[in-house]
Short mmCIF file of C-alpha atoms in Angstrom, two decimals:
data_model
loop_
_atom_site.label_atom_id
_atom_site.label_comp_id
_atom_site.label_asym_id
_atom_site.label_seq_id
_atom_site.Cartn_x
_atom_site.Cartn_y
_atom_site.Cartn_z
CA MET A 9 -44.47 13.91 -9.26
CA GLU A 10 -47.54 12.21 -10.50
CA ILE A 11 -48.82 15.71 -11.45
CA PHE A 12 -45.58 16.18 -13.71
CA GLN A 13 -45.90 12.62 -15.35
CA ASP A 14 -49.32 13.48 -16.34
CA ILE A 15 -48.71 16.82 -17.63
CA SER A 16 -45.57 15.42 -19.40
CA ALA A 17 -47.46 12.61 -21.09
CA THR A 18 -50.20 14.89 -22.26
CA ALA A 19 -47.65 17.29 -23.57
CA LEU A 20 -45.78 14.62 -25.37
CA GLY A 21 -49.05 12.84 -26.62
CA SER A 22 -50.20 16.25 -28.10
CA LEU A 23 -46.75 16.53 -30.09
CA THR A 24 -46.89 13.26 -31.33
CA GLY A 25 -50.93 12.54 -31.69
CA ILE A 26 -50.36 9.36 -29.22
CA ARG A 27 -51.08 9.69 -25.83
CA MET A 28 -48.21 7.80 -23.69
CA SER A 29 -48.55 6.17 -20.48
CA LYS A 30 -46.38 7.29 -17.07
CA ASP A 31 -44.32 4.06 -17.80
CA GLU A 32 -43.43 4.77 -21.53
CA VAL A 33 -42.63 8.44 -20.56
CA ILE A 34 -40.12 6.98 -17.88
CA CYS A 35 -38.86 4.43 -20.17
CA TYR A 36 -38.22 6.96 -22.88
CA SER A 37 -36.69 9.27 -20.41
CA ILE A 38 -34.62 6.60 -19.09
CA ILE A 39 -33.24 6.01 -22.85
CA VAL A 40 -32.95 9.55 -23.28
CA PHE A 41 -30.55 9.90 -20.53
CA LEU A 42 -28.57 7.17 -21.33
CA VAL A 43 -28.06 8.26 -25.14
CA ALA A 44 -26.90 11.85 -23.59
CA LEU A 45 -24.58 10.10 -21.15
CA TRP A 46 -22.94 8.05 -24.22
CA TYR A 47 -22.57 10.72 -26.24
CA ARG A 48 -21.15 12.95 -23.39
CA MET A 49 -18.52 10.05 -22.94
CA LEU A 50 -17.84 10.10 -26.69
CA TRP A 51 -17.17 13.99 -26.40
CA HIS A 52 -14.91 13.11 -23.51
CA ARG A 53 -13.21 10.49 -25.30
CA ARG A 54 -12.58 12.67 -28.52
CA HIS A 55 -8.66 13.94 -27.35
CA PHE A 56 -7.57 10.26 -26.68
CA ASP A 57 -8.91 8.83 -29.81
CA LYS A 58 -5.84 9.28 -31.74
CA LEU A 59 -3.74 7.00 -29.02
CA THR A 60 -6.53 4.47 -28.55
CA SER A 61 -6.29 3.53 -32.03
CA LYS A 62 -2.54 2.83 -31.50
CA LEU A 63 -2.65 1.01 -28.42
CA SER A 64 -3.75 -2.42 -27.88
CA GLY A 65 -5.76 -3.51 -24.44
CA PRO A 66 -8.54 -5.18 -23.26
CA PRO A 67 -11.81 -4.81 -24.89
CA SER A 68 -14.19 -1.71 -23.60
CA TYR A 69 -17.98 -1.07 -23.58
CA PRO A 70 -20.16 1.82 -23.13
CA LEU A 71 -20.04 3.38 -19.64
CA ILE A 72 -18.58 0.94 -17.92
CA GLY A 73 -15.36 0.62 -19.84
CA SER A 74 -13.56 -2.53 -19.27
CA GLY A 75 -15.01 -3.47 -16.08
CA LEU A 76 -16.45 -6.78 -17.15
CA GLU A 77 -12.75 -7.73 -17.05
CA PHE A 78 -12.56 -7.67 -13.37
CA VAL A 79 -15.87 -9.18 -12.39
CA GLY A 80 -14.85 -11.66 -9.86
CA SER A 81 -13.57 -12.27 -6.55
CA PRO A 82 -10.19 -10.28 -5.55
CA GLN A 83 -8.07 -13.40 -6.16
CA GLN A 84 -9.73 -13.40 -9.68
CA VAL A 85 -9.10 -9.87 -10.26
CA MET A 86 -5.39 -10.28 -9.43
CA GLU A 87 -5.24 -13.22 -11.94
CA LYS A 88 -6.79 -11.48 -14.37
CA LEU A 89 -4.50 -8.52 -13.85
CA ILE A 90 -1.51 -10.57 -14.12
CA LYS A 91 -2.79 -12.42 -17.59
CA MET A 92 -3.74 -9.11 -18.85
CA TYR A 93 0.12 -7.79 -18.20
CA GLU A 94 1.28 -10.96 -19.89
CA THR A 95 -1.11 -10.40 -22.76
CA TYR A 96 -0.66 -6.73 -23.48
CA GLY A 97 2.79 -5.67 -21.92
CA PRO A 98 5.59 -4.54 -21.78
CA GLU A 99 4.75 -1.96 -24.02
CA PRO A 100 2.03 0.50 -23.08
CA PHE A 101 -1.45 -0.51 -23.17
CA LYS A 102 -4.99 1.40 -22.85
CA ILE A 103 -7.64 0.56 -20.43
CA TRP A 104 -11.02 2.20 -19.86
CA LEU A 105 -12.03 2.58 -16.20
CA GLY A 106 -15.39 3.62 -16.65
CA MET A 107 -15.19 6.74 -18.58
CA LYS A 108 -11.65 7.25 -17.34
CA PHE A 109 -9.03 6.74 -20.14
CA ALA A 110 -5.94 4.98 -18.50
CA VAL A 111 -2.73 3.89 -19.92
CA THR A 112 -0.55 1.17 -18.46
CA VAL A 113 3.42 1.81 -18.62
CA VAL A 114 5.67 -0.96 -17.49
CA LYS A 115 9.22 -0.40 -19.06
CA PRO A 116 11.62 1.16 -16.66
CA GLU A 117 12.57 3.79 -19.44
CA ASP A 118 9.40 5.13 -19.62
CA LEU A 119 8.66 4.94 -16.02
CA GLU A 120 11.56 7.06 -15.57
CA ILE A 121 10.53 9.41 -17.55
CA VAL A 122 7.01 9.64 -15.87
CA LEU A 123 7.96 9.44 -12.50
CA ASN A 124 11.17 11.84 -12.72
CA GLY A 125 9.03 14.65 -14.39
CA SER A 126 6.49 17.07 -13.08
CA LYS A 127 3.64 16.40 -15.26
CA ALA A 128 2.44 13.10 -13.33
CA LEU A 129 3.00 14.35 -9.63
CA ALA A 130 -0.90 14.35 -9.34
CA LYS A 131 -2.44 11.10 -7.56
CA ASP A 132 -5.39 9.90 -9.91
CA SER A 133 -8.57 10.87 -8.78
CA LEU A 134 -9.38 7.05 -8.26
CA TYR A 135 -7.92 7.46 -4.84
CA GLN A 136 -10.65 9.59 -3.71
CA LEU A 137 -12.38 5.92 -3.67
CA PHE A 138 -10.39 5.61 -0.49
CA SER A 139 -11.06 8.91 1.02
CA GLN A 140 -13.08 7.28 3.88
CA VAL A 141 -10.04 5.19 4.82
CA ILE A 142 -6.91 7.24 4.08
CA GLY A 143 -8.25 10.77 3.68
CA GLU A 144 -5.63 12.86 2.03
CA GLY A 145 -2.77 12.35 3.76
CA LEU A 146 1.16 12.48 2.20
CA PHE A 147 0.05 9.10 0.13
CA SER A 148 -3.03 10.55 -1.65
CA ALA A 149 -2.74 14.21 -1.19
CA PRO A 150 -3.16 16.67 -3.98
CA VAL A 151 0.44 18.35 -5.36
CA GLU A 152 0.23 21.48 -3.37
CA LYS A 153 -0.96 19.76 -0.29
CA TRP A 154 1.80 17.08 -0.34
CA LYS A 155 4.53 19.53 -0.89
CA LYS A 156 3.46 21.54 1.88
CA ASN A 157 3.19 18.24 4.26
CA HIS A 158 5.99 16.66 2.64
CA ARG A 159 8.36 19.61 4.10
CA ILE A 160 6.74 19.38 7.44
CA ILE A 161 7.07 15.40 7.72
CA ARG A 162 10.52 14.86 6.44
CA PRO A 163 12.63 15.99 8.77
CA VAL A 164 11.11 13.24 11.09
CA PHE A 165 12.88 10.48 9.06
CA ASN A 166 16.39 11.58 9.38
CA ILE A 167 19.15 9.05 10.38
CA THR A 168 19.43 10.62 13.92
CA LEU A 169 16.15 10.38 14.88
CA LEU A 170 15.67 6.74 13.27
CA SER A 171 18.59 5.34 14.94
CA GLN A 172 16.71 6.26 18.52
CA PHE A 173 13.77 4.17 17.08
CA PHE A 174 15.74 0.72 17.45
CA SER A 175 15.11 0.32 21.03
CA VAL A 176 11.37 0.40 20.39
CA PHE A 177 12.06 -1.99 17.58
CA ASN A 178 14.04 -4.56 19.69
CA GLU A 179 11.26 -4.35 22.67
CA LYS A 180 8.33 -4.96 20.47
CA ASP A 181 10.25 -7.88 18.59
CA MET A 182 11.03 -9.48 21.83
CA ILE A 183 7.36 -9.42 23.00
CA LEU A 184 6.64 -10.98 19.72
CA ILE A 185 9.33 -13.79 20.28
CA ARG A 186 7.73 -14.57 23.94
CA ASN A 187 4.17 -14.69 22.56
CA LEU A 188 5.12 -17.14 19.78
CA GLN A 189 6.46 -19.76 22.29
CA ARG A 190 2.76 -21.24 22.42
CA GLU A 191 3.39 -22.05 18.90
CA LEU A 192 6.80 -24.20 19.68
CA ASP A 193 6.94 -27.43 18.19
CA LYS A 194 3.21 -27.70 17.16
CA ASP A 195 2.41 -29.93 14.16
CA GLU A 196 -0.36 -27.80 13.01
CA PRO A 197 0.87 -24.68 11.10
CA PHE A 198 -0.39 -21.22 12.41
CA ASP A 199 -0.96 -18.20 10.63
CA LEU A 200 2.02 -15.44 10.86
CA TRP A 201 -0.57 -12.79 10.40
CA GLU A 202 -1.92 -11.63 13.70
CA TYR A 203 1.12 -11.94 15.41
CA VAL A 204 3.23 -9.62 13.22
CA ALA A 205 0.62 -7.48 12.60
CA SER A 206 0.13 -6.75 16.40
CA THR A 207 3.94 -6.07 16.48
CA THR A 208 4.20 -3.73 13.82
CA ILE A 209 1.12 -1.69 14.75
CA ALA A 210 2.37 -1.50 18.42
CA THR A 211 5.51 -0.30 17.06
CA ILE A 212 4.67 2.54 14.66
CA CYS A 213 2.10 3.77 17.30
CA HIS A 214 5.34 4.24 19.55
CA THR A 215 7.71 5.18 17.27
CA ALA A 216 5.48 7.84 15.44
CA MET A 217 2.98 8.36 17.86
CA GLY A 218 4.44 8.25 21.22
CA TYR A 219 1.86 5.78 22.33
CA ASP A 220 3.54 2.83 24.12
CA GLY A 221 0.66 0.36 24.17
CA ASP A 222 1.55 -3.45 24.49
CA ASN A 223 1.86 -5.42 21.55
CA GLN A 224 -1.73 -7.12 22.01
CA ASP A 225 -3.37 -3.72 22.24
CA LYS A 226 -6.82 -4.41 21.34
CA SER A 227 -7.17 -0.88 19.65
CA GLY A 228 -4.05 -1.74 17.50
CA VAL A 229 -5.59 -5.03 16.72
CA ASP A 230 -9.02 -3.38 15.92
CA PHE A 231 -7.55 -0.88 13.78
CA VAL A 232 -5.55 -3.55 11.62
CA ALA A 233 -8.59 -5.67 11.40
CA ALA A 234 -10.77 -2.54 10.06
CA LEU A 235 -7.95 -1.22 7.67
CA LYS A 236 -7.91 -4.80 6.14
CA THR A 237 -11.62 -5.04 5.41
CA SER A 238 -12.32 -1.46 4.41
CA PHE A 239 -9.32 -1.85 1.74
CA GLU A 240 -10.87 -4.72 0.44
CA LEU A 241 -14.47 -3.14 0.14
CA ASN A 242 -13.26 0.19 -1.15
CA SER A 243 -10.97 -1.22 -3.70
CA MET A 244 -13.66 -3.28 -5.62
CA ARG A 245 -14.83 0.35 -6.58
CA ILE A 246 -11.78 0.94 -8.77
CA TYR A 247 -12.82 -2.01 -10.84
CA LYS A 248 -16.60 -1.75 -10.88
CA PRO A 249 -17.24 2.09 -12.24
CA TRP A 250 -21.11 1.64 -11.43
CA LEU A 251 -20.11 1.81 -7.68
CA TYR A 252 -17.86 4.99 -8.42
CA PRO A 253 -20.88 7.53 -7.64
CA ASN A 254 -20.61 8.22 -3.49
CA PHE A 255 -24.56 8.01 -3.34
CA ILE A 256 -24.57 4.36 -4.85
CA PHE A 257 -21.51 3.32 -2.82
CA ASN A 258 -23.21 4.57 0.30
CA ILE A 259 -26.21 2.71 -0.05
CA TYR A 260 -23.89 -0.43 -0.69
CA GLY A 261 -22.00 0.58 2.66
CA LYS A 262 -25.30 0.42 4.67
CA LEU A 263 -26.18 -2.75 3.03
CA THR A 264 -22.47 -4.45 3.78
CA GLY A 265 -22.10 -2.72 7.40
CA ILE A 266 -18.92 -0.74 6.00
CA ASP A 267 -19.89 2.51 7.81
CA LYS A 268 -19.19 0.43 11.24
CA VAL A 269 -15.80 -0.65 9.90
CA TYR A 270 -14.94 3.18 9.29
CA GLU A 271 -15.81 3.94 12.98
CA THR A 272 -13.53 1.05 14.24
CA LEU A 273 -10.98 2.47 12.01
CA ASN A 274 -10.94 6.17 13.15
CA LYS A 275 -11.17 4.88 16.97
CA LEU A 276 -7.14 4.59 17.39
CA PRO A 277 -5.82 7.76 15.16
CA ASN A 278 -8.81 9.83 17.38
CA LYS A 279 -7.30 8.35 20.42
CA LEU A 280 -3.59 8.91 19.45
CA ILE A 281 -4.39 12.38 18.29
CA LYS A 282 -6.40 13.34 21.60
CA GLN A 283 -3.84 12.08 23.84
CA LYS A 284 -1.06 13.84 22.25
CA LYS A 285 -3.14 17.11 22.36
CA ILE A 286 -3.54 16.67 26.26
CA GLU A 287 0.07 16.17 26.56
CA PHE A 288 1.07 18.95 24.48
CA ALA A 289 -1.37 21.18 26.43
CA GLU A 290 0.02 20.00 30.02
CA LYS A 291 3.58 20.98 28.75
CA LYS A 292 2.72 24.75 27.82
CA LYS A 293 1.09 24.93 30.99
CA ASN A 294 4.46 23.87 32.72
CA LYS A 295 7.19 25.04 30.52
CA SER A 296 9.61 25.14 33.53
CA SER A 297 9.82 21.38 33.43
CA VAL A 298 11.41 21.26 29.86
CA VAL A 299 13.76 24.39 30.11
CA ASP A 300 16.86 22.16 31.05
CA ILE A 301 16.53 19.27 28.87
CA THR A 302 19.34 18.11 26.50
CA ASP A 303 19.63 18.19 22.69
CA ASN A 304 19.16 14.93 22.65
CA GLU A 305 15.94 14.39 24.69
CA LYS A 306 14.41 17.52 22.33
CA LYS A 307 14.89 15.47 19.58
CA ARG A 308 13.39 12.39 21.25
CA LEU A 309 10.14 14.63 21.64
CA GLN A 310 10.17 15.31 17.91
CA LEU A 311 8.13 12.32 16.91
CA PHE A 312 5.99 12.29 14.08
CA LEU A 313 2.41 13.16 15.85
CA ASP A 314 4.47 15.66 17.97
CA LYS A 315 5.73 17.47 15.02
CA LEU A 316 2.41 17.88 13.60
CA ILE A 317 0.44 19.33 16.86
CA GLU A 318 3.52 21.37 17.53
CA LEU A 319 3.40 23.22 14.16
CA ASN A 320 -0.19 23.40 14.20
CA GLU A 321 -0.07 25.28 17.49
CA GLU A 322 2.32 27.62 15.74
CA GLY A 323 0.21 28.48 13.02
CA ALA A 324 0.17 25.61 10.31
CA ASN A 325 -3.58 25.82 10.51
CA LEU A 326 -3.96 21.78 10.03
CA THR A 327 -7.56 20.57 10.54
CA ASP A 328 -8.42 17.84 12.82
CA GLU A 329 -9.37 15.91 9.77
CA GLU A 330 -6.10 16.69 8.08
CA ILE A 331 -3.89 15.50 11.16
CA ARG A 332 -6.22 12.38 11.17
CA ASP A 333 -5.40 11.99 7.66
CA GLU A 334 -1.69 12.16 8.13
CA VAL A 335 -1.95 9.96 11.29
CA VAL A 336 -3.70 7.32 9.38
CA THR A 337 -1.38 7.43 6.33
CA MET A 338 1.51 6.70 8.68
CA LEU A 339 -0.36 4.10 10.75
CA VAL A 340 -0.75 2.35 7.20
CA GLY A 341 2.88 2.95 6.06
CA GLY A 342 4.39 1.86 9.25
CA SER A 343 2.44 -1.19 10.08
CA GLU A 344 0.38 -2.76 7.16
CA THR A 345 2.81 -2.48 4.42
CA THR A 346 5.50 -3.98 6.82
CA THR A 347 3.18 -6.54 8.09
CA ILE A 348 2.69 -7.82 4.70
CA THR A 349 6.40 -7.80 3.89
CA ASN A 350 7.35 -9.67 7.02
CA CYS A 351 4.75 -12.35 6.72
CA PHE A 352 5.87 -13.07 2.80
CA CYS A 353 9.50 -12.94 3.74
CA LEU A 354 9.24 -15.61 6.49
CA LEU A 355 6.97 -17.70 4.31
CA MET A 356 9.79 -17.26 1.62
CA LEU A 357 12.62 -18.30 4.04
CA ALA A 358 10.33 -21.24 5.33
CA ILE A 359 9.87 -22.63 1.53
CA HIS A 360 13.70 -22.34 1.19
CA GLN A 361 15.27 -23.78 3.90
CA ASP A 362 18.81 -23.23 2.31
CA ILE A 363 18.57 -19.80 2.05
CA GLN A 364 17.27 -19.25 5.19
CA ASP A 365 20.42 -20.90 6.57
CA LYS A 366 22.45 -18.31 4.61
CA VAL A 367 20.37 -15.54 6.24
CA TYR A 368 21.06 -17.06 9.68
CA ASP A 369 24.71 -17.62 9.28
CA GLU A 370 24.77 -14.11 8.26
CA ILE A 371 23.12 -12.89 11.34
CA TYR A 372 25.32 -15.24 13.47
CA GLU A 373 28.60 -13.44 12.17
CA VAL A 374 27.28 -10.18 12.71
CA LEU A 375 25.35 -10.78 16.08
CA GLY A 376 27.14 -13.51 17.53
CA ASP A 377 24.89 -15.97 20.07
CA GLY A 378 23.92 -13.51 22.75
CA ASP A 379 20.86 -11.59 22.89
CA GLN A 380 22.42 -8.16 22.61
CA PRO A 381 20.03 -5.51 20.82
CA ILE A 382 20.42 -4.96 17.34
CA ALA A 383 21.96 -1.42 16.76
CA ILE A 384 21.44 0.47 13.22
CA GLU A 385 25.03 0.04 12.67
CA ASP A 386 24.37 -3.82 12.31
CA THR A 387 21.83 -3.49 9.90
CA SER A 388 24.31 -2.31 7.24
CA LYS A 389 26.26 -5.55 7.78
CA LEU A 390 23.17 -7.73 7.07
CA VAL A 391 23.32 -7.78 3.51
CA TYR A 392 22.15 -11.32 2.53
CA LEU A 393 18.94 -10.33 4.74
CA GLU A 394 18.27 -7.16 2.96
CA GLN A 395 18.76 -9.07 -0.20
CA CYS A 396 15.90 -11.40 0.77
CA ILE A 397 13.55 -8.35 1.90
CA ASN A 398 14.35 -6.47 -1.83
CA GLU A 399 13.44 -10.06 -3.53
CA THR A 400 10.19 -10.22 -1.39
CA LEU A 401 9.22 -7.16 -2.42
CA ARG A 402 10.38 -7.65 -5.98
CA LEU A 403 7.92 -10.74 -6.12
CA TYR A 404 5.28 -9.21 -3.83
CA PRO A 405 5.26 -5.13 -4.01
CA VAL A 406 2.77 -3.97 -1.27
CA ALA A 407 1.21 -1.48 -3.68
CA PRO A 408 0.92 -3.52 -6.82
CA LEU A 409 -0.60 -0.83 -8.65
CA LEU A 410 -0.32 3.20 -8.81
CA PHE A 411 -2.33 5.89 -10.18
CA ARG A 412 -1.05 9.12 -11.51
CA HIS A 413 -3.27 12.03 -13.33
CA LEU A 414 -1.31 13.85 -15.85
CA THR A 415 -1.61 17.45 -16.05
CA ASP A 416 0.03 17.83 -19.55
CA ASP A 417 1.11 15.82 -22.36
CA ILE A 418 4.27 13.35 -21.69
CA GLU A 419 6.17 11.69 -24.41
CA ILE A 420 7.69 8.43 -23.53
CA THR A 421 9.97 5.83 -25.96
CA ASN A 422 7.11 5.33 -28.50
CA CYS A 423 4.27 7.16 -27.74
CA THR A 424 2.46 10.63 -26.40
CA LEU A 425 0.53 10.02 -23.43
CA PRO A 426 -2.33 12.75 -23.37
CA LYS A 427 -2.80 15.48 -20.90
CA GLY A 428 -5.70 14.35 -18.51
CA SER A 429 -5.28 10.41 -18.90
CA THR A 430 -4.90 8.28 -15.90
CA MET A 431 -1.01 6.58 -15.67
CA ILE A 432 -1.17 3.18 -14.27
CA ILE A 433 2.04 2.27 -13.06
CA SER A 434 2.36 -1.25 -11.80
CA PRO A 435 5.36 -2.64 -9.84
CA LEU A 436 3.86 -5.62 -10.02
CA ALA A 437 4.29 -6.13 -13.84
CA THR A 438 7.70 -4.19 -14.26
CA HIS A 439 9.20 -6.74 -11.12
CA HIS A 440 8.21 -9.69 -13.35
CA LEU A 441 9.80 -8.62 -16.64
CA PRO A 442 11.53 -11.69 -17.75
CA GLU A 443 13.91 -9.54 -19.34
CA LEU A 444 14.94 -8.11 -16.13
CA TYR A 445 14.13 -10.96 -13.73
CA PRO A 446 14.82 -14.21 -15.52
CA ASP A 447 12.40 -17.17 -13.84
CA SER A 448 10.41 -13.76 -12.55
CA TRP A 449 8.02 -15.70 -10.10
CA SER A 450 10.82 -17.65 -8.27
CA PHE A 451 12.57 -16.57 -5.23
CA ASN A 452 16.18 -15.52 -5.84
CA PRO A 453 17.83 -12.92 -3.38
CA ASP A 454 20.85 -13.00 -5.72
CA ASN A 455 18.67 -10.75 -8.00
CA PHE A 456 19.75 -7.74 -5.73
CA ASP A 457 23.50 -8.89 -5.26
CA PRO A 458 25.32 -5.48 -6.13
CA GLU A 459 26.70 -6.98 -9.66
CA ASN A 460 23.34 -7.70 -10.90
CA VAL A 461 21.61 -4.47 -9.45
CA ALA A 462 24.26 -2.73 -11.39
CA LYS A 463 22.94 -4.33 -14.62
CA ARG A 464 19.69 -3.37 -14.48
CA HIS A 465 17.93 0.10 -14.96
CA LYS A 466 17.34 2.13 -11.70
CA PHE A 467 13.44 1.87 -12.28
CA SER A 468 13.51 -1.99 -12.76
CA TYR A 469 12.74 -1.94 -8.73
CA LEU A 470 9.53 0.19 -7.52
CA ALA A 471 9.07 -1.51 -4.17
CA PHE A 472 8.84 2.17 -2.67
CA GLY A 473 7.82 3.82 -5.90
CA GLY A 474 10.46 6.51 -7.67
CA GLY A 475 10.78 9.90 -8.31
CA PRO A 476 10.00 12.69 -5.99
CA ARG A 477 6.80 11.15 -4.67
CA ARG A 478 8.81 8.09 -3.39
CA CYS A 479 7.77 6.61 -0.11
CA ILE A 480 9.42 8.93 2.45
CA GLY A 481 9.51 6.15 4.87
CA THR A 482 11.80 3.68 3.07
CA LYS A 483 14.26 3.90 5.48
CA TYR A 484 12.33 3.35 8.66
CA ALA A 485 10.71 0.47 6.84
CA LEU A 486 13.71 -1.22 5.83
CA PHE A 487 15.37 -0.67 9.34
CA SER A 488 12.32 -2.16 11.08
CA MET A 489 12.14 -5.13 8.99
CA HIS A 490 15.77 -5.74 9.47
CA VAL A 491 15.09 -5.96 13.11
CA PHE A 492 12.13 -7.83 12.64
CA ILE A 493 13.68 -10.84 10.56
CA ALA A 494 17.02 -10.99 12.34
CA THR A 495 15.13 -11.11 15.60
CA PHE A 496 12.62 -13.91 14.57
CA LEU A 497 15.63 -15.86 12.94
CA ARG A 498 17.86 -15.60 15.88
CA ASN A 499 15.24 -17.47 18.00
CA PHE A 500 13.27 -19.60 15.77
CA SER A 501 13.75 -21.84 12.71
CA VAL A 502 10.80 -21.33 10.31
CA HIS A 503 9.01 -24.00 8.36
CA THR A 504 6.23 -24.93 5.95
CA THR A 505 4.45 -27.58 3.80
CA TRP A 506 3.56 -25.12 1.09
CA LYS A 507 5.59 -24.50 -2.19
CA MET A 508 5.72 -21.27 -4.52
CA SER A 509 2.80 -22.65 -6.33
CA ASP A 510 0.76 -22.99 -3.22
CA ILE A 511 0.58 -19.27 -2.56
CA LYS A 512 -2.57 -17.54 -4.37
CA LEU A 513 -2.58 -13.69 -4.45
CA ARG A 514 -5.38 -11.49 -3.81
CA LEU A 515 -5.69 -7.50 -4.61
CA ASP A 516 -6.99 -4.47 -2.69
CA LEU A 517 -4.99 -1.28 -2.56
CA MET A 518 -2.59 -3.70 -1.52
CA ILE A 519 -1.27 -7.39 -2.20
CA ARG A 520 -2.25 -10.10 0.12
CA SER A 521 -1.82 -14.32 0.19
CA VAL A 522 -5.40 -15.67 -0.11
CA ASN A 523 -5.02 -18.14 2.52
CA GLY A 524 -2.54 -16.47 5.00
CA TYR A 525 1.15 -17.55 5.81
CA PRO A 526 0.90 -20.58 7.46
CA VAL A 527 4.03 -21.84 9.05
CA THR A 528 5.50 -24.00 12.12
CA ILE A 529 8.43 -22.86 14.01
CA ARG A 530 11.09 -24.50 16.20
CA PRO A 531 13.50 -23.33 18.55
CA ARG A 532 16.90 -22.14 17.02
CA ASP A 533 20.00 -24.07 17.76
CA ARG A 534 22.49 -20.80 18.22
CA ARG A 535 25.06 -22.28 16.23
CA PRO A 536 26.08 -21.55 12.31
CA THR A 537 24.63 -24.06 9.95
CA TYR A 538 27.64 -23.42 7.92
CA LYS A 539 30.14 -20.98 6.86
CA ARG A 540 29.26 -18.72 3.76
CA ASN A 541 31.70 -17.73 1.27
#
């Protein structure tokens, strides 16, 4: 290296008549590199110049784009994001994510064009920043891989099979009720998160993976904690382009200890896959033991992970990494997302006691004062409860930002979005448009009564996405949340000293409450509070 620098300095000096020091050569080399990088960025941006002149948006700087707009803690990033939508929306506006050109689309009419078409099916390369966490499962997979895996997984979510999960929903939720007894009648509030998270991870492990661990199974709790931490650390990369290069982030990971977090994150998925492979191998050895099973029993065997292992044995040629990615995607979708929504929903009901009373009265009317398990047909009668769940997801959409890559130009209502750009879809922004939801930061379940829903554009509500890549587990999530909230309120009333203004939000890949979900609980007096009209 020193010889190279001496030669470079001598050569450059002979051309200029001036001999340069090694430090000067290095300095000028860096300058030349940065200038070349800047011109490369300008060349890359030339396709977008026509549109950028027409769109508003936050200021952008060389190389880092609008990254300075997002310097700060996850809470500050969320606050700046909300402010940005208030400042530049609801019309499309531009934002540079490093050297990536992105357009944010908020209006339902534009979202319908984008999400229902075939030109924005591809997830953006930004999701590769989370590859060590979620891999390339159904949520983040390239289009062709998504189409193939979607065909494989979709049958697992049919109503017949989902109805068989209700016994698990009821069982796991009742374990939660027993565990919560220790919090009864305490003056000091407790955080709902750990209780709810342990329940939802145990539920998805049982229903999708066939693993019947206890609600307090340490592997599940460790997975949830590692997932939360890894999302927090990886999400910073979206707004900090200087962390985009993997070699830089790997150094950052070693300094912050994130490598150990990944190891913990992978323990549960690897354990579930290994156990299922052993079970499948044993069944193959002893086929006679399953010859006479009934059709219903056959269906019960076709859980999510069963299906993946079976298809792989039949020639699907899924690698261990691909199976792991789909398992993690299912664990995240079935636990983390429902945990966040259940916690926010109970907190909303604790703040709004009158609404909690209405929900309980409906539960009492449908289920009575006994302890009979909740069945799938009961959920269709819990109409007001579903309105509360939907309103919670409107206020606090679990995935507040979605990123798509445009494979061709798309013409929306007032501009043409260019091929190669990143499309940012924000359920958080759309759900808080005052023209769609008056007083949009208030909790109002009447937003989802049938009459009000009929007045709005169908893409005014994006809690589960929209178009062909809409969440495949929507029905599973809603069923499990119906049972969870109903079971909780049958046994406890929930209370808090918080007001809506006390809730501070933070952002990673998902939306969260900065200071948790503090509540107190009291035994439920199993009588209706009043008759609903």
